[in-house]
CSV table of C-alpha atoms in Angstrom, one decimal:
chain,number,residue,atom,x,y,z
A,1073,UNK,CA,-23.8,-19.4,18.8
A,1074,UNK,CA,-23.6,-21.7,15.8
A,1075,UNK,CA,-23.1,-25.4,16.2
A,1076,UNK,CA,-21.1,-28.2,14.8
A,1077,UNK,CA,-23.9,-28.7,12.3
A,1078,UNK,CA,-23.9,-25.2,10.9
A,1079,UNK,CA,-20.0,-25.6,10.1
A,1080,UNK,CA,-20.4,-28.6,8.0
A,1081,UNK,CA,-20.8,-27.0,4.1
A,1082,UNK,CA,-22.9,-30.0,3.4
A,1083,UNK,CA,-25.0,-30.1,6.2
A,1084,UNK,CA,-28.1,-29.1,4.1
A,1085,UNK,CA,-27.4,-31.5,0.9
A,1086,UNK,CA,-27.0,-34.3,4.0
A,1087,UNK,CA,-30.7,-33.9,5.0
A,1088,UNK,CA,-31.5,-35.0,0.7
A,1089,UNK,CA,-32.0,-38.8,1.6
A,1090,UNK,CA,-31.3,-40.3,-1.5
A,1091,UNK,CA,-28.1,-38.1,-2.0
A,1092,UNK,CA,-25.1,-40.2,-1.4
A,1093,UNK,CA,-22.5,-37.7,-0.8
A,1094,UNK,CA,-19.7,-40.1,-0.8
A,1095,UNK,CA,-19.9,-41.2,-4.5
A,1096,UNK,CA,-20.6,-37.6,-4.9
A,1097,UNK,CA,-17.0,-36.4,-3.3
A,1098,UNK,CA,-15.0,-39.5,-4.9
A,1099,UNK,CA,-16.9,-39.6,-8.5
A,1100,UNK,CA,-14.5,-38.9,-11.0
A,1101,UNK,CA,-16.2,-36.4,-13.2
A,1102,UNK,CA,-15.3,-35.3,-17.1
A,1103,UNK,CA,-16.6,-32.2,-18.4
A,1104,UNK,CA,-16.0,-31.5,-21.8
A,1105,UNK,CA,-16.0,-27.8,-22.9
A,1106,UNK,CA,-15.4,-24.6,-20.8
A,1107,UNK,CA,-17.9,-22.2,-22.2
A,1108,UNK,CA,-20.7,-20.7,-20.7
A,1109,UNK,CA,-22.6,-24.1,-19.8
A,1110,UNK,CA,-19.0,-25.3,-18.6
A,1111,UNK,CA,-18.7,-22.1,-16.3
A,1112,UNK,CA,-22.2,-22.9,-14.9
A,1113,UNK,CA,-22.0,-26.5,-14.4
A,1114,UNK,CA,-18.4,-26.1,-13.0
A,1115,UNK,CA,-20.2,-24.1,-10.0
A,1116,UNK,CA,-22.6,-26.5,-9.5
A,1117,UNK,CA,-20.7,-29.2,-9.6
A,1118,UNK,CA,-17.6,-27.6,-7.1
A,1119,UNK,CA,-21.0,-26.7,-4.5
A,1120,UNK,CA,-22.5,-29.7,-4.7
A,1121,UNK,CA,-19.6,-31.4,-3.5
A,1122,UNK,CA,-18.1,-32.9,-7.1
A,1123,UNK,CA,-13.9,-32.6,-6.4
A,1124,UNK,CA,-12.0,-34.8,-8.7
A,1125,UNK,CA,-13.2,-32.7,-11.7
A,1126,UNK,CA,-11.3,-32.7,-15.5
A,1127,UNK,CA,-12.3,-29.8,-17.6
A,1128,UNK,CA,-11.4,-29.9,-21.4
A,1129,UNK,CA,-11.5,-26.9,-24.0
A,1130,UNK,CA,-9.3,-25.7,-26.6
A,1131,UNK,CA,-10.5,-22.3,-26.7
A,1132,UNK,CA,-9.3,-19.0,-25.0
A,1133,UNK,CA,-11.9,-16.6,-23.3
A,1134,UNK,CA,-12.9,-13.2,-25.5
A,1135,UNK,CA,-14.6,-10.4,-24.3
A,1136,UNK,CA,-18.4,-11.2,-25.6
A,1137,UNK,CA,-18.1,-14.4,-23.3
A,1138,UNK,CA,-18.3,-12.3,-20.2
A,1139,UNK,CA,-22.1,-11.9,-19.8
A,1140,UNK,CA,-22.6,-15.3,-18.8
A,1141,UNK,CA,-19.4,-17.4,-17.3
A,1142,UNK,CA,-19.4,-16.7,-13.7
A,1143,UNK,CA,-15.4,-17.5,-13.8
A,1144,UNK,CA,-14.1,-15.2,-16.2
A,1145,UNK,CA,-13.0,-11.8,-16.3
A,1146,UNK,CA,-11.9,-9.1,-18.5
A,1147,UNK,CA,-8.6,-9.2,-17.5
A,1148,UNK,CA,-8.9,-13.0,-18.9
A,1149,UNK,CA,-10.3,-11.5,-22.2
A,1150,UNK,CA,-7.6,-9.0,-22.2
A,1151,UNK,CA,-4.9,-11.8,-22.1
A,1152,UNK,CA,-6.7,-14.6,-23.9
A,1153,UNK,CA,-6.8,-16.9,-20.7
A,1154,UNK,CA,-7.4,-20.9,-21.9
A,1155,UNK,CA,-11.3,-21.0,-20.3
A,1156,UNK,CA,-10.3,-24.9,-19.4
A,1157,UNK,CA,-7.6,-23.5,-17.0
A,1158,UNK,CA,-10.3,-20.6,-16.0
A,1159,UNK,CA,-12.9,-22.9,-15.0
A,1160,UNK,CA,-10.5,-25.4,-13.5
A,1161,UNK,CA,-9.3,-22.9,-11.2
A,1162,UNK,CA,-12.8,-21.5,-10.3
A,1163,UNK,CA,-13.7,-24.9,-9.2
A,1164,UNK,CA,-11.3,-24.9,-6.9
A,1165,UNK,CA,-11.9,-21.9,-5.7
A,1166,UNK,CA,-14.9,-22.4,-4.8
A,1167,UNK,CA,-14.4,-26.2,-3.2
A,1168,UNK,CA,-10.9,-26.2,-1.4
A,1169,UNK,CA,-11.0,-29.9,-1.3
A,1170,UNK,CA,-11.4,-29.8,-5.3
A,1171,UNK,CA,-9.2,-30.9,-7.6
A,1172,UNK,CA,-9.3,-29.9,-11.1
A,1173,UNK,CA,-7.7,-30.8,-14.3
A,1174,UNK,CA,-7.8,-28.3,-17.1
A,1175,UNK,CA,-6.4,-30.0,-20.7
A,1176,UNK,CA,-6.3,-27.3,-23.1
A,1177,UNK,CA,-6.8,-28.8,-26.5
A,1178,UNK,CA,-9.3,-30.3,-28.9
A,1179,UNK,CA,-11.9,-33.0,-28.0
A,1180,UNK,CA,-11.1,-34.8,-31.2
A,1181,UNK,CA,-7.6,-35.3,-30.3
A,1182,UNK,CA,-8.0,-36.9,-26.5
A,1183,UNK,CA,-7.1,-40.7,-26.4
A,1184,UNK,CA,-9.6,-43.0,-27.8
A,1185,UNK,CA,-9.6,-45.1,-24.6
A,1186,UNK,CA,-9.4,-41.4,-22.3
A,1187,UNK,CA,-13.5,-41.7,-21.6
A,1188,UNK,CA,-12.8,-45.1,-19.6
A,1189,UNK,CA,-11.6,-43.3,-16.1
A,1190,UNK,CA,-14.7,-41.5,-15.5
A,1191,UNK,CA,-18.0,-42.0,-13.9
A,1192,UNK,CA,-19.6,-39.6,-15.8
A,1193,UNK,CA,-18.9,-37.2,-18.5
A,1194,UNK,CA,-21.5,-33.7,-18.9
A,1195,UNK,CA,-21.4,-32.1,-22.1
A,1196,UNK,CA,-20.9,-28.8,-22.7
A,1197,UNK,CA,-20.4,-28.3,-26.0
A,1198,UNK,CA,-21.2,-25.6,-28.2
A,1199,UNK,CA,-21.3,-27.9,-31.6
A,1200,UNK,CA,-22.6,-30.4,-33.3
A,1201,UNK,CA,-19.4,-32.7,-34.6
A,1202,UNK,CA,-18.2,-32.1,-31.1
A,1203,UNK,CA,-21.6,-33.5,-29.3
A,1204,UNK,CA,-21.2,-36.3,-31.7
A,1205,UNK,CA,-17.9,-37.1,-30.9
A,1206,UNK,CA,-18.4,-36.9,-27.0
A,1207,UNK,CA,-22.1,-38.9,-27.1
A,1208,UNK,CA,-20.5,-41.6,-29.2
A,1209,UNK,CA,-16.9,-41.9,-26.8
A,1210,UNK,CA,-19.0,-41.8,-23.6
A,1211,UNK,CA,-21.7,-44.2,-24.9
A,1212,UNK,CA,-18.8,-47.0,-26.1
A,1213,UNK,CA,-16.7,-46.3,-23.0
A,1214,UNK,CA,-20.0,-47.5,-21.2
A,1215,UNK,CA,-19.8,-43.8,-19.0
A,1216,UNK,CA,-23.2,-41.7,-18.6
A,1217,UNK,CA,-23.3,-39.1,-20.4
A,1218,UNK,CA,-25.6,-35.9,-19.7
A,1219,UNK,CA,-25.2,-33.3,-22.6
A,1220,UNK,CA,-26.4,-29.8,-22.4
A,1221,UNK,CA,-27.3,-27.5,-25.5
A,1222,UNK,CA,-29.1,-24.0,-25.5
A,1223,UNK,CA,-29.9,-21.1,-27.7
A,1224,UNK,CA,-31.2,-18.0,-26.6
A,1225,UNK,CA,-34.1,-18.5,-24.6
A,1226,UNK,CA,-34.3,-22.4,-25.6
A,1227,UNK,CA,-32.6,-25.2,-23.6
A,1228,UNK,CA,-32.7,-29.4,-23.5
A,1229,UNK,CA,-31.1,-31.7,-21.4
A,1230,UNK,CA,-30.5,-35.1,-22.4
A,1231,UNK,CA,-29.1,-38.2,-20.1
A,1232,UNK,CA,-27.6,-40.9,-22.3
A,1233,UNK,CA,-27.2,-44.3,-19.7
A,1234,UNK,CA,-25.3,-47.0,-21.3
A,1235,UNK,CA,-26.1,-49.6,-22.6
A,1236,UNK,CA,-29.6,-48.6,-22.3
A,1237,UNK,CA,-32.0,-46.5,-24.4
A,1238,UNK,CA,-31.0,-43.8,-26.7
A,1239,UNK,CA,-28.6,-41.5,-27.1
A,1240,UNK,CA,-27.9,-38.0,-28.1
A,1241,UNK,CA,-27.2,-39.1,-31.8
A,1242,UNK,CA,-30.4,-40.9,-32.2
A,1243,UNK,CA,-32.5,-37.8,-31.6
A,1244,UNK,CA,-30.6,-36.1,-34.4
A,1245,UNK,CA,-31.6,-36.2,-38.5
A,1246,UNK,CA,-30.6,-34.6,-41.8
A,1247,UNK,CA,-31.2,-31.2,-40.5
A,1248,UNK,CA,-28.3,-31.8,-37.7
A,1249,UNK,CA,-25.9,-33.4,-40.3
A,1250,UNK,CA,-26.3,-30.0,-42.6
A,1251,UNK,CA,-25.3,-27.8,-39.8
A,1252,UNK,CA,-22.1,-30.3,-39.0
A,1253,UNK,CA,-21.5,-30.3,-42.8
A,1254,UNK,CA,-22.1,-26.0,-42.7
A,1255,UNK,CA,-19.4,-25.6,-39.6
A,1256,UNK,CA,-16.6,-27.4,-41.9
A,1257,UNK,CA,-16.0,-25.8,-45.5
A,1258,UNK,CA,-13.1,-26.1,-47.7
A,1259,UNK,CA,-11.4,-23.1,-48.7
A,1260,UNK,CA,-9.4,-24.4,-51.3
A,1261,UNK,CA,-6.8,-23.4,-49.2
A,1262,UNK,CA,-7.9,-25.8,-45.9
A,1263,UNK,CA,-10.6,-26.7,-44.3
A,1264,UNK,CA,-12.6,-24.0,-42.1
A,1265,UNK,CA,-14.4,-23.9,-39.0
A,1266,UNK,CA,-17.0,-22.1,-39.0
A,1267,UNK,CA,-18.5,-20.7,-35.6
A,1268,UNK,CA,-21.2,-19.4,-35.6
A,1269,UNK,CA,-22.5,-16.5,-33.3
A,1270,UNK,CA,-25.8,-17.9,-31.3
A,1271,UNK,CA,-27.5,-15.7,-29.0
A,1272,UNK,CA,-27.2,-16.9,-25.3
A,1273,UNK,CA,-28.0,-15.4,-22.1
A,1274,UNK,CA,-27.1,-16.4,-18.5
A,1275,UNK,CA,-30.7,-16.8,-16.8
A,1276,UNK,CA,-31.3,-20.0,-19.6
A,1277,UNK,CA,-27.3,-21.3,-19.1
A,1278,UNK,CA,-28.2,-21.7,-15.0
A,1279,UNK,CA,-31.6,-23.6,-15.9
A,1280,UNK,CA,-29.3,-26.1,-18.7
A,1281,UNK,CA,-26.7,-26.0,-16.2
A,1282,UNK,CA,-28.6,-26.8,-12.9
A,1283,UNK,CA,-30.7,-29.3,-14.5
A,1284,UNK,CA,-27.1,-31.7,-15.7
A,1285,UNK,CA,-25.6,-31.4,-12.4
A,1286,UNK,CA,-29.2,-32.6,-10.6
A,1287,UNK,CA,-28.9,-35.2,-13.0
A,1288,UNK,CA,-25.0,-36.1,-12.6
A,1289,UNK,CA,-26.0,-36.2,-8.3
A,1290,UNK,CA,-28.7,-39.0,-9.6
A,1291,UNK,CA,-26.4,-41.5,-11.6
A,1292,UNK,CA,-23.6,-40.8,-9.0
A,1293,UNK,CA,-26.1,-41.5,-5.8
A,1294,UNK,CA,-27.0,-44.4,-8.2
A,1295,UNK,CA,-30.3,-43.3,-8.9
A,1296,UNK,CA,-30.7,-43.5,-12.2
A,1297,UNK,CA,-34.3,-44.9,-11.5
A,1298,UNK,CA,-35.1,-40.9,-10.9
A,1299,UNK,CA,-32.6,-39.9,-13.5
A,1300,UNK,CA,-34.4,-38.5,-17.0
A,1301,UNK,CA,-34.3,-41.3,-19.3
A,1302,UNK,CA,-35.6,-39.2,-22.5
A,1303,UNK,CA,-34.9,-35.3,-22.9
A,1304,UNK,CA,-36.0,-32.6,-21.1
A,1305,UNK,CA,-36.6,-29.4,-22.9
A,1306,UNK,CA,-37.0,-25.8,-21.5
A,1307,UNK,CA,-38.5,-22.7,-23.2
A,1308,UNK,CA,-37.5,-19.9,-21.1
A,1309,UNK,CA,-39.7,-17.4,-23.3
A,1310,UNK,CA,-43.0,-19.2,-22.1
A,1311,UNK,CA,-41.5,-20.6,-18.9
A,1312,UNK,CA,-42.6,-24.5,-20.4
A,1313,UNK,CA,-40.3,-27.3,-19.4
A,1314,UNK,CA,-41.3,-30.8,-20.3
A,1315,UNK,CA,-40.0,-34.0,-20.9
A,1316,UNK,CA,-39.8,-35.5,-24.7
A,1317,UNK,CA,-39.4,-39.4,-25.4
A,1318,UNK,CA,-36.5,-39.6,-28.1
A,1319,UNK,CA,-36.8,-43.4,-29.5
A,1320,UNK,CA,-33.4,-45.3,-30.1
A,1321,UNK,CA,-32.8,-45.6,-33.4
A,1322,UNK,CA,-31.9,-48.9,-34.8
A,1323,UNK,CA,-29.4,-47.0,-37.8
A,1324,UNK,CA,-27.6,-45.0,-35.1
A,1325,UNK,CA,-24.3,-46.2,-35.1
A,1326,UNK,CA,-23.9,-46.2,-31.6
A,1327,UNK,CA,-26.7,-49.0,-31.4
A,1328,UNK,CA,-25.4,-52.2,-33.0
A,1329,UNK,CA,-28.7,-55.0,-34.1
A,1330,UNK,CA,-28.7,-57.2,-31.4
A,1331,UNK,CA,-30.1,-60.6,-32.4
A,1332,UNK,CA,-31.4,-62.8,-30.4
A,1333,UNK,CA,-29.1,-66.1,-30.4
A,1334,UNK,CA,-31.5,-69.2,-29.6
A,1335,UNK,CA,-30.0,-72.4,-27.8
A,1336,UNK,CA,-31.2,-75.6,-26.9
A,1337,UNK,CA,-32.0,-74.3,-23.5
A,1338,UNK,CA,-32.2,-70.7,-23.0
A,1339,UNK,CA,-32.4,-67.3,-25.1
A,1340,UNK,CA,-30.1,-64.5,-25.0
A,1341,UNK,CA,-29.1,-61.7,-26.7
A,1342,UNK,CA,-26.1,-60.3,-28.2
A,1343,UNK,CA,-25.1,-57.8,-30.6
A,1344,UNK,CA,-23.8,-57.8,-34.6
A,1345,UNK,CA,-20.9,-56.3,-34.8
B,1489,UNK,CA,-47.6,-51.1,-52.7
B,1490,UNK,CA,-50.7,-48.6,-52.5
B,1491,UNK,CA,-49.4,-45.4,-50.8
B,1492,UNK,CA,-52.4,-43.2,-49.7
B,1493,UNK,CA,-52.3,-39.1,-49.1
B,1494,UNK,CA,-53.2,-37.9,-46.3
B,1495,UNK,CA,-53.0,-34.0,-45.0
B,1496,UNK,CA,-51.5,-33.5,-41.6
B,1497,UNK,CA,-50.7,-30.2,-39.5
B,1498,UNK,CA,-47.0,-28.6,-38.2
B,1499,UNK,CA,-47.1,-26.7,-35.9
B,1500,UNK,CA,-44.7,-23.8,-35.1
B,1501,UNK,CA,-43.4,-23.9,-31.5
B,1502,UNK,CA,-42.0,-21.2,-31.9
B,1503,UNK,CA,-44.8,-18.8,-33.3
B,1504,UNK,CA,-47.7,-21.1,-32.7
B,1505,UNK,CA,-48.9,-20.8,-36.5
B,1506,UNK,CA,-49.6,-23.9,-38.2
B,1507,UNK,CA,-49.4,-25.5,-41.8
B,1508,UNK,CA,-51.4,-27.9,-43.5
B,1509,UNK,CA,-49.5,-30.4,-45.6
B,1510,UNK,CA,-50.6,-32.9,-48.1
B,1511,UNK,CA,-48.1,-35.9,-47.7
B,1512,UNK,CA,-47.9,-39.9,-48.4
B,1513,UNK,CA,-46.9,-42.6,-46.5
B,1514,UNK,CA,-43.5,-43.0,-47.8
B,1515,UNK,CA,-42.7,-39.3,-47.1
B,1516,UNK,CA,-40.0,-39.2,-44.4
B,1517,UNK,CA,-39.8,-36.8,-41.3
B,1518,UNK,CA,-36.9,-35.5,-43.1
B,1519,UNK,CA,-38.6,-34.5,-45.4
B,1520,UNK,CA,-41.1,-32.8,-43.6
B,1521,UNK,CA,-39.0,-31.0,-41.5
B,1522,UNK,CA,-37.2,-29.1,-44.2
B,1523,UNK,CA,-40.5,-28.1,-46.0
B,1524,UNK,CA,-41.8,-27.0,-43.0
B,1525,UNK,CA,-38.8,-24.9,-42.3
B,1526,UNK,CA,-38.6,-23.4,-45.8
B,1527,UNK,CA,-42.2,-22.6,-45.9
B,1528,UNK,CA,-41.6,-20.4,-42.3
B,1529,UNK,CA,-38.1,-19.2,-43.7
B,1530,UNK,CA,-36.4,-20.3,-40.4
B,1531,UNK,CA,-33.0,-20.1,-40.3
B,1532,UNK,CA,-30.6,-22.7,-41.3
B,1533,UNK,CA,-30.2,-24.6,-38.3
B,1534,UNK,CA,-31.4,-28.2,-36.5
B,1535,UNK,CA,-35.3,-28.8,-36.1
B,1536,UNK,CA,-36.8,-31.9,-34.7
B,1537,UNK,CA,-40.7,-33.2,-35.3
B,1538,UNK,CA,-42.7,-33.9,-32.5
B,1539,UNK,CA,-45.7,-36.0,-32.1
B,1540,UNK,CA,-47.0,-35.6,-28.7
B,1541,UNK,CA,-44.4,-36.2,-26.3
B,1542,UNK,CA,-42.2,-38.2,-28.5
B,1543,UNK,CA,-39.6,-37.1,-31.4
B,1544,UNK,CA,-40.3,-38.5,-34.7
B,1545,UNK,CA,-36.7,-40.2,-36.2
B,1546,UNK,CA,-35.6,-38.0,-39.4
B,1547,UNK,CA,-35.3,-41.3,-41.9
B,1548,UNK,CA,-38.6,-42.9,-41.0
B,1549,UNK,CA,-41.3,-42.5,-43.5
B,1550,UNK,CA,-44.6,-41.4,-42.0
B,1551,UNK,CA,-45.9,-44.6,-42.2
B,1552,UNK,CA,-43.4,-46.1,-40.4
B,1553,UNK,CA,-44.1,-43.7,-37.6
B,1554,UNK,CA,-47.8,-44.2,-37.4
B,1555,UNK,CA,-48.8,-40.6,-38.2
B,1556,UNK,CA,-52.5,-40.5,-39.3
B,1557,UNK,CA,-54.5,-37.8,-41.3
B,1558,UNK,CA,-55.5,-35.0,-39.2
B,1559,UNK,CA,-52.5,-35.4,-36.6
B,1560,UNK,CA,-50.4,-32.3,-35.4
B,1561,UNK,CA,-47.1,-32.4,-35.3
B,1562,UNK,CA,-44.9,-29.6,-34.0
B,1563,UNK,CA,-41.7,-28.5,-35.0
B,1564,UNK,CA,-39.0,-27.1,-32.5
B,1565,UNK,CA,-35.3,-26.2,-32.8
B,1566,UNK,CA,-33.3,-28.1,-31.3
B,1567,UNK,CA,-30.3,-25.9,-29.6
B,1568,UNK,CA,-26.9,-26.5,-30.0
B,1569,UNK,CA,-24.8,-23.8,-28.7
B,1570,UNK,CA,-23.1,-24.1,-25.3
């Protein structure tokens, strides 16, 4: 006959001793896009205990998203289901105690200040502008921010900890700013956005995926000391995963100079704004 | 300022094949990037430079960075889809 202990659904993550499941079930969590990284991480983060989740996307589900988003259907491609809804309701399907927020609309156009009533915010975005524009709000609202990107085969993690160390932007260069520039074109008529078609599969999106939410359980449990402090890169095609030290850049916007202001009696440091 | 040329290798992470530039000091990792990616005909998309375990910033100059003659440095897409 099973016991008490084999009724509890966290009995097993209870025997992790650094995992502090508390922080884990009050945490408020935002996740910022709803694709196939969002379907993953939306699963892992409803099983892991995660239940005051916010899930934001503008877009509606299509047919060729259905080989790797474990919460969509084709009757959602049929009729064009928002995915933030999708995913918001899969979450709480899967974690009764869950509750999630879907807000259907673009990233660009949440309130400046919205990043401020979260503990952590995990990217996953399918974009560059976007990744900007999340790394940047997340890394001035002081919130962690753990952004996911993949491409076939290829994945990388990176954990941005504020005010600490680099972030997502400083790993970027002029190659990055001509594929932002390439999404947006001017028709004459408007301005485009162009999305491109990259090749995904599912077996990298779980790797991407289950690598942010480990990370997310870290800075949550408040073990950031274990957390990845650079980025952590995964080449599915060799089976390599390592992890790469990405320097903050002193030009990156997000990284004001900070001087160091000398007194008559002590030293400290502050920032030019 | 005396800038010296040096030759340096990119590697390919993707096909392991490698190139042998001739570059100064005040070349920047931007630079190198896209001439590496234009020599292999990779598609337009982002790349980063590697040396060792540690990305190279895309406005430095290579003397900035502390490459030396001889060094490899590899070059590896960086994903962005989602």
């Amino acid at each position: 006959m099973p016991g008490a202990i084999d009724q509890d659904p966290f009995d097993r993550s209870r025997r992790i001793g650094w995992l502090d499941l508390g922080s884990v079930f009050k945490s408020r969590v935002l996740m910022v896009g709803a694709g196939a990284l969002g379907n993953e991480v939306g699963k892992c983060l409803a099983l892991s205990g995660f239940r005051r989740v916010t899930v934001v996307d503008m877009d509606r589900v299509v047919g060729s998203n259905l080989n790797r988003c474990l919460f969509f259907t084709r009757e959602d491609a049929r009729a064009g289901s928002d995915k933030a809804e999708v995913v918001a309701r899969g979450i709480e399907g899967l974690s009764p105690e869950a509750r999630a927020r879907a807000v259907v609309g673009r990233l660009e156009d949440l309130p400046d200040r919205f990043y401020e009533g979260f503990d952590v915010v995990l990217g996953c975005l399918d974009n560059i502008p976007a990744r900007v524009h999340a790394n940047s709000h997340a890394y001035h609202a002081g919130v962690p921010y753990i952004d996911g990107a993949m491409e076939g085969f290829l994945g990388k993690v990176t954990v941005c900890l504020p005010p600490d160390g680099a972030c997502v932007q400083c790993g970027m260069n002029r190659t990055h700013s001509k594929v932002a520039d390439m999404r947006f074109s001017c028709t004459g008529e408007g301005v485009v956005f162009h999305e491109p078609r990259l090749a995904a599969e599912i077996t990298t999106t779980s790797v991407v995926s289950a690598v942010m939410v480990r990370e997310c359980l870290k800075v949550v449990s408040g073990r950031t000391d274990m957390a990845l402090r650079n980025t952590f890169y995964y080449d599915g095609q060799r089976n390599v995963a390592e992890e790469v030290e990405v320097p903050l850049d002193p030009r990156c916007p997000n990284h004001p100079p900070r001087v160091l202001q000398v007194s008559e009696n002590n030293i400290t440091s502050g920032s030019v704004q | 300022m005396v800038l010296l040329t040096f030759r340096l290798k990119v590697k390919n992470a993707e096909t392991g094949a490698t190139v042998e530039m001739e570059l100064d000091g005040d070349n920047t990792v931007d630079e190198v990037i896209e001439s590496a990616a234009t020599f292999w005909n990779k598609d337009m998309g982002a790349y980063v430079l590697r040396k060792g375990k540690k990305v190279l910033r895309g406005g430095s100059t290579l003397g900035d960075t502390g490459v030396m003659a001889e060094d490899v440095l590899e070059l590896i897409p960086d994903p962005e889809g989602g």
